[in-house]
Amino acid sequence: MQKLLSRPLSNPPPKRSFSYLFSHSVSKTTYDPPFSPISKPPKPKPKPPDPTPNRNPTPIKSSLPFDFRHSYSETDPTLEPIGFREPKRFSPFGPGRLDREWTGTSAPVRDEVDSCLVEEERIRVLGDPLTEEEIEELVEKYRHSDCARQINLGKNGVTHNMLDDIHNHWKRAEAVRIKCLGVPTLDMDNVCFHLEEKSGGKIIYRHINILILYRGRNYDPQNQPVIPLMLWKPYAPIYPKLVKNIADGLTFEETKEMRNRGLHSPALMKLTRNGVYVNVVARVREAFETEEVIRLDCTHVGMSDCKRIGCKAKGLGSLRTYFVQG
């Protein structure tokens, strides 16, 4: 017993490291160390550009029977400009995109237009007149301010690209709500006339500056007219001065004296920018029954809009009007 206790113990097995044990427990063929880079597939090479691009696209042909203009309600086709701010070759429809020639103010129709055929086609699309119940149903559906089918009409009036917006709404709805603001609201009859003539629809509701334009019973959304879009707003041509230094029928001294009286007279109305001017002409006509010269406070209206208001009110009232900024 004493010999057994005094005999030294055998040497313990040597300690092996973790890497040694791991390398001997896993074969070299199946070893996949962690965080090894994943091989990504090679990116496809981009295709070389076409050496011969189509530089001469096919011009768009439109069957619309009227001259293309940027604004139909705010321009006078009979008034010729005295100059241009950009060359006539810069068409707002883009180079070679339209089969009509741009003259600086419009793109005239090439072929002769038969007004009788145009009117017959418009009557055919409108179909039978709407009944009172149908009109009330459409008005109740589209007259509210939260209507999704709405187009805003601003100081440029009825523009060319607005016609495309109207037909896009007509693809999914029978009518479209149009909210008018700014200078065009001085003459709402002119706005309604151009909307009906250029779009082919019919105004079924008009309240102050809110319009509802109906497309017609026989309108085919799959066969709507081709409307080439204007890619940018063309520069306005140079026209004669709207406000003359000497009024027609008056001398220089009389004109100066009347302007001074107008500057010191109380303002008839105060106009706001991009407001609703539906009742301005009626108020001006009523004031001219007792006053010889009046003043409108246009402090918050731009100078260009101020001149347009004066020119429109003069043409509608057939009176000598003097509009100055307060």
Coordinates of C-alpha atoms in Angstrom, one line a residue:
M1 CA 0.0 0.0 0.0
Q2 CA 2.8 2.3 0.9
K3 CA 4.5 1.5 -2.4
L4 CA 1.4 2.2 -4.4
L5 CA 1.1 5.6 -2.8
S6 CA 4.7 6.5 -3.3
R7 CA 4.7 5.6 -6.9
P8 CA 4.5 8.7 -9.1
L9 CA 1.5 9.3 -11.2
S10 CA 1.8 8.9 -14.9
N11 CA 2.2 12.1 -17.0
P12 CA -1.3 13.7 -17.8
P13 CA -2.1 14.1 -21.5
P14 CA -0.9 17.3 -23.0
K15 CA -3.6 20.1 -23.4
R16 CA -4.6 20.6 -27.0
S17 CA -5.6 24.1 -28.3
F18 CA -9.0 24.8 -29.8
S19 CA -7.6 25.5 -33.2
Y20 CA -5.8 22.1 -33.2
L21 CA -8.9 20.2 -32.2
F22 CA -11.0 22.1 -34.7
S23 CA -8.6 21.5 -37.5
H24 CA -8.4 17.7 -36.7
S25 CA -12.1 17.3 -36.2
V26 CA -13.2 19.0 -39.5
S27 CA -11.7 17.8 -42.7
K28 CA -9.9 20.2 -44.9
T29 CA -12.3 19.6 -47.8
T30 CA -15.4 20.7 -45.9
Y31 CA -13.9 23.5 -44.0
D32 CA -15.7 26.8 -44.6
P33 CA -14.4 29.6 -42.3
P34 CA -17.0 32.1 -41.1
F35 CA -17.4 35.5 -42.8
S36 CA -16.0 34.2 -46.1
P37 CA -16.6 36.5 -49.0
I38 CA -19.6 35.5 -51.1
S39 CA -18.9 35.4 -54.8
K40 CA -21.2 37.8 -56.7
P41 CA -22.3 37.1 -60.3
P42 CA -20.6 39.4 -62.8
K43 CA -22.6 42.4 -63.8
P44 CA -23.9 42.4 -67.4
K45 CA -22.1 44.8 -69.7
P46 CA -24.3 47.8 -70.8
K47 CA -25.4 47.7 -74.3
P48 CA -23.5 50.2 -76.6
P49 CA -25.7 53.2 -77.7
D50 CA -27.3 53.1 -81.0
P51 CA -24.9 54.8 -83.5
T52 CA -27.9 56.0 -85.6
P53 CA -30.6 57.5 -83.3
N54 CA -33.9 58.7 -84.7
R55 CA -33.2 62.4 -85.0
N56 CA -36.2 63.1 -87.2
P57 CA -39.3 61.8 -85.3
T58 CA -42.6 61.5 -87.1
P59 CA -44.6 64.8 -86.7
I60 CA -47.8 64.5 -84.7
K61 CA -50.9 65.0 -86.9
S62 CA -54.0 66.5 -85.1
S63 CA -57.5 66.8 -86.6
L64 CA -58.6 69.6 -84.2
P65 CA -60.2 72.3 -86.4
F66 CA -58.7 75.4 -84.9
D67 CA -55.3 77.2 -84.6
F68 CA -53.1 76.1 -81.7
R69 CA -52.3 78.9 -79.2
H70 CA -50.9 79.0 -75.7
S71 CA -54.0 80.8 -74.4
Y72 CA -57.3 80.9 -76.3
S73 CA -59.3 83.1 -74.0
E74 CA -56.7 85.8 -73.1
T75 CA -55.4 86.5 -76.6
D76 CA -56.9 88.4 -79.6
P77 CA -56.2 86.7 -82.9
T78 CA -57.1 89.9 -84.8
L79 CA -54.4 91.9 -83.0
E80 CA -51.0 91.6 -84.7
P81 CA -47.8 91.9 -82.6
I82 CA -45.2 94.5 -83.4
G83 CA -42.3 92.3 -82.4
F84 CA -41.2 88.9 -81.0
R85 CA -39.0 88.1 -78.0
E86 CA -37.7 84.8 -79.6
P87 CA -37.2 83.6 -83.1
K88 CA -40.3 82.0 -84.8
R89 CA -38.4 78.8 -85.4
F90 CA -38.5 77.9 -81.7
S91 CA -41.8 76.1 -81.6
P92 CA -43.1 75.3 -78.1
F93 CA -44.2 71.9 -79.4
G94 CA -40.6 70.9 -79.9
P95 CA -38.5 70.6 -83.1
G96 CA -40.2 68.4 -85.7
R97 CA -43.0 67.2 -83.3
L98 CA -45.9 68.9 -85.0
D99 CA -47.1 69.0 -88.6
R100 CA -48.0 72.6 -88.3
E101 CA -45.7 75.6 -88.6
W102 CA -45.3 77.9 -85.6
T103 CA -45.8 81.6 -86.6
G104 CA -44.7 83.1 -83.2
T105 CA -48.2 83.4 -81.8
S106 CA -50.0 80.3 -83.1
A107 CA -49.8 77.1 -85.2
P108 CA -52.5 77.5 -87.9
V109 CA -54.5 74.7 -89.5
R110 CA -53.2 73.6 -92.8
D111 CA -56.4 72.3 -94.4
E112 CA -59.6 74.2 -94.8
V113 CA -62.2 73.6 -92.0
D114 CA -65.8 72.9 -92.8
S115 CA -67.6 74.6 -89.9
C116 CA -70.9 72.7 -90.7
L117 CA -69.2 69.3 -90.3
V118 CA -67.5 70.4 -87.1
E119 CA -70.8 71.5 -85.6
E120 CA -72.6 68.3 -86.7
E121 CA -69.9 66.2 -85.1
R122 CA -70.1 68.2 -81.9
I123 CA -73.9 67.7 -81.8
R124 CA -73.5 64.0 -82.4
V125 CA -71.1 63.6 -79.5
L126 CA -73.3 65.6 -77.1
G127 CA -76.3 63.5 -78.0
D128 CA -79.8 64.2 -76.6
P129 CA -80.0 67.0 -74.0
L130 CA -79.8 66.1 -70.4
T131 CA -83.0 66.0 -68.3
E132 CA -83.4 68.1 -65.2
E133 CA -82.8 65.0 -63.0
E134 CA -79.6 64.1 -64.8
I135 CA -78.3 67.6 -64.5
E136 CA -79.1 67.8 -60.8
E137 CA -77.3 64.5 -60.2
L138 CA -74.2 65.5 -62.1
V139 CA -74.1 68.9 -60.3
E140 CA -74.5 67.4 -56.9
K141 CA -71.6 65.0 -57.7
Y142 CA -69.1 67.5 -59.1
R143 CA -69.9 70.9 -57.6
H144 CA -68.3 70.4 -54.2
S145 CA -64.8 71.6 -53.4
D146 CA -63.5 68.1 -52.5
C147 CA -64.3 66.8 -56.0
A148 CA -61.3 64.8 -57.4
R149 CA -62.2 65.8 -61.0
Q150 CA -61.1 69.5 -60.8
I151 CA -59.0 71.7 -63.0
N152 CA -57.8 75.1 -61.9
L153 CA -57.9 77.9 -64.4
G154 CA -55.5 80.8 -63.7
K155 CA -54.5 84.1 -65.2
N156 CA -53.5 82.5 -68.5
G157 CA -57.1 81.5 -69.1
V158 CA -58.0 78.5 -71.3
T159 CA -54.6 77.2 -72.3
H160 CA -53.8 74.6 -74.9
N161 CA -52.5 71.9 -72.5
M162 CA -55.7 72.4 -70.4
L163 CA -57.6 70.7 -73.2
D164 CA -55.5 67.5 -72.7
D165 CA -56.3 67.6 -69.0
I166 CA -60.0 67.9 -69.7
H167 CA -60.0 64.9 -72.0
N168 CA -57.9 62.9 -69.5
H169 CA -60.6 63.5 -66.8
W170 CA -63.3 62.6 -69.3
K171 CA -61.8 59.2 -69.7
R172 CA -63.1 58.2 -66.3
A173 CA -65.8 60.7 -65.5
E174 CA -68.7 62.3 -67.3
A175 CA -67.9 65.8 -66.2
V176 CA -65.1 67.9 -64.8
R177 CA -65.2 70.8 -62.3
I178 CA -63.3 73.9 -63.3
K179 CA -62.4 76.6 -60.8
C180 CA -61.5 80.0 -62.3
L181 CA -59.3 82.6 -60.6
G182 CA -57.6 85.8 -61.7
V183 CA -58.1 88.1 -64.7
P184 CA -60.2 85.7 -66.8
T185 CA -63.0 85.9 -64.3
L186 CA -63.7 89.4 -65.5
D187 CA -65.4 87.9 -68.6
M188 CA -66.8 84.5 -67.7
D189 CA -68.8 84.4 -70.9
N190 CA -65.6 84.4 -72.9
V191 CA -64.2 81.5 -70.7
C192 CA -67.3 79.4 -71.2
F193 CA -67.3 80.0 -74.9
H194 CA -63.7 78.9 -75.4
L195 CA -64.1 75.9 -73.1
E196 CA -67.2 74.6 -75.1
E197 CA -65.7 75.4 -78.5
K198 CA -62.2 74.0 -78.0
S199 CA -63.2 70.9 -76.0
G200 CA -66.5 70.0 -77.6
G201 CA -68.3 69.7 -74.2
K202 CA -71.1 71.7 -72.7
I203 CA -71.3 73.9 -69.6
I204 CA -74.2 72.5 -67.4
Y205 CA -73.4 74.5 -64.2
R206 CA -72.1 78.0 -63.6
H207 CA -71.9 79.7 -60.2
I208 CA -69.7 82.7 -59.8
N209 CA -66.3 81.2 -60.7
I210 CA -67.2 77.5 -60.6
L211 CA -68.0 75.6 -63.9
I212 CA -69.0 72.0 -64.6
L213 CA -68.1 70.9 -68.2
Y214 CA -70.1 67.9 -69.4
R215 CA -68.5 65.6 -72.1
G216 CA -71.6 64.4 -73.9
R217 CA -73.7 61.2 -74.1
N218 CA -71.9 59.7 -77.1
Y219 CA -68.3 60.6 -76.0
D220 CA -65.9 57.7 -76.7
P221 CA -62.9 57.7 -74.3
Q222 CA -61.0 55.4 -76.6
N223 CA -61.4 57.7 -79.5
Q224 CA -60.5 61.1 -78.1
P225 CA -58.8 63.7 -80.3
V226 CA -55.0 63.9 -80.6
I227 CA -53.8 66.9 -78.7
P228 CA -50.0 67.6 -79.0
L229 CA -48.7 69.1 -75.8
M230 CA -46.7 72.3 -75.5
L231 CA -43.3 71.6 -73.9
W232 CA -42.9 75.1 -72.6
K233 CA -44.7 78.4 -72.4
P234 CA -43.7 80.6 -75.3
Y235 CA -42.5 84.1 -74.7
A236 CA -45.3 86.6 -75.1
P237 CA -44.9 88.8 -78.3
I238 CA -44.6 92.5 -78.1
Y239 CA -47.9 94.3 -78.5
P240 CA -48.7 98.0 -78.6
K241 CA -49.1 99.7 -75.2
L242 CA -52.3 98.9 -73.4
V243 CA -52.3 102.2 -71.4
K244 CA -51.8 105.2 -73.7
N245 CA -50.1 108.4 -72.5
I246 CA -53.0 110.4 -74.1
A247 CA -56.5 109.0 -74.0
D248 CA -58.5 108.9 -77.2
G249 CA -60.5 112.1 -77.7
L250 CA -58.7 114.0 -75.0
T251 CA -55.7 116.4 -75.0
F252 CA -52.6 115.8 -72.9
E253 CA -53.7 118.4 -70.3
E254 CA -57.1 116.9 -69.9
T255 CA -55.7 113.4 -69.6
K256 CA -53.3 114.5 -66.9
E257 CA -56.0 116.4 -65.0
M258 CA -58.3 113.3 -65.0
R259 CA -55.5 111.0 -63.8
N260 CA -54.7 113.3 -60.9
R261 CA -58.4 113.3 -60.0
G262 CA -58.5 109.6 -60.1
L263 CA -55.3 109.3 -57.9
H264 CA -56.9 111.4 -55.2
S265 CA -60.4 109.8 -55.4
P266 CA -61.5 107.0 -53.0
A267 CA -61.1 103.5 -54.3
L268 CA -64.2 101.9 -55.6
M269 CA -63.0 98.3 -54.9
K270 CA -59.9 96.6 -53.5
L271 CA -58.7 93.8 -55.7
T272 CA -56.5 90.9 -54.4
R273 CA -54.0 88.9 -56.3
N274 CA -55.5 85.9 -58.2
G275 CA -58.9 86.8 -56.8
V276 CA -62.4 86.5 -58.3
Y277 CA -63.4 89.6 -60.3
V278 CA -66.8 88.5 -61.5
N279 CA -68.6 91.6 -60.3
V280 CA -66.0 94.2 -61.2
V281 CA -67.4 95.2 -64.6
A282 CA -70.9 95.6 -63.2
R283 CA -69.6 97.7 -60.3
V284 CA -67.6 99.9 -62.8
R285 CA -70.6 100.4 -65.1
E286 CA -72.8 101.4 -62.1
A287 CA -70.1 103.8 -60.8
F288 CA -69.7 105.5 -64.2
E289 CA -73.4 106.5 -64.1
T290 CA -72.5 109.1 -61.4
E291 CA -68.7 109.5 -61.6
E292 CA -66.5 110.5 -64.6
V293 CA -63.3 108.7 -63.4
I294 CA -62.9 106.0 -60.8
R295 CA -60.0 104.2 -59.1
L296 CA -59.5 100.6 -58.2
D297 CA -57.1 99.7 -55.4
C298 CA -54.7 97.2 -57.1
T299 CA -51.9 97.4 -54.4
H300 CA -51.7 93.6 -54.1
V301 CA -52.1 92.9 -57.9
G302 CA -49.1 92.6 -60.2
M303 CA -48.5 95.3 -62.8
S304 CA -49.2 93.0 -65.7
D305 CA -52.5 91.9 -64.2
C306 CA -53.4 95.5 -63.5
K307 CA -53.0 96.4 -67.1
R308 CA -55.0 93.4 -68.2
I309 CA -57.8 94.2 -65.9
G310 CA -58.0 97.8 -67.2
C311 CA -57.9 96.6 -70.8
K312 CA -60.6 94.0 -70.3
A313 CA -62.9 96.3 -68.4
K314 CA -62.5 99.0 -71.0
G315 CA -63.4 96.5 -73.8
L316 CA -66.4 95.1 -71.8
G317 CA -67.7 98.5 -70.7
S318 CA -66.9 100.5 -73.8
L319 CA -65.9 103.3 -71.5
R320 CA -62.8 105.4 -70.8
T321 CA -61.5 103.7 -67.7
Y322 CA -58.4 104.6 -65.7
F323 CA -57.0 101.9 -63.5
V324 CA -54.0 102.8 -61.3
Q325 CA -52.2 101.1 -58.5
G326 CA -53.1 102.5 -55.1

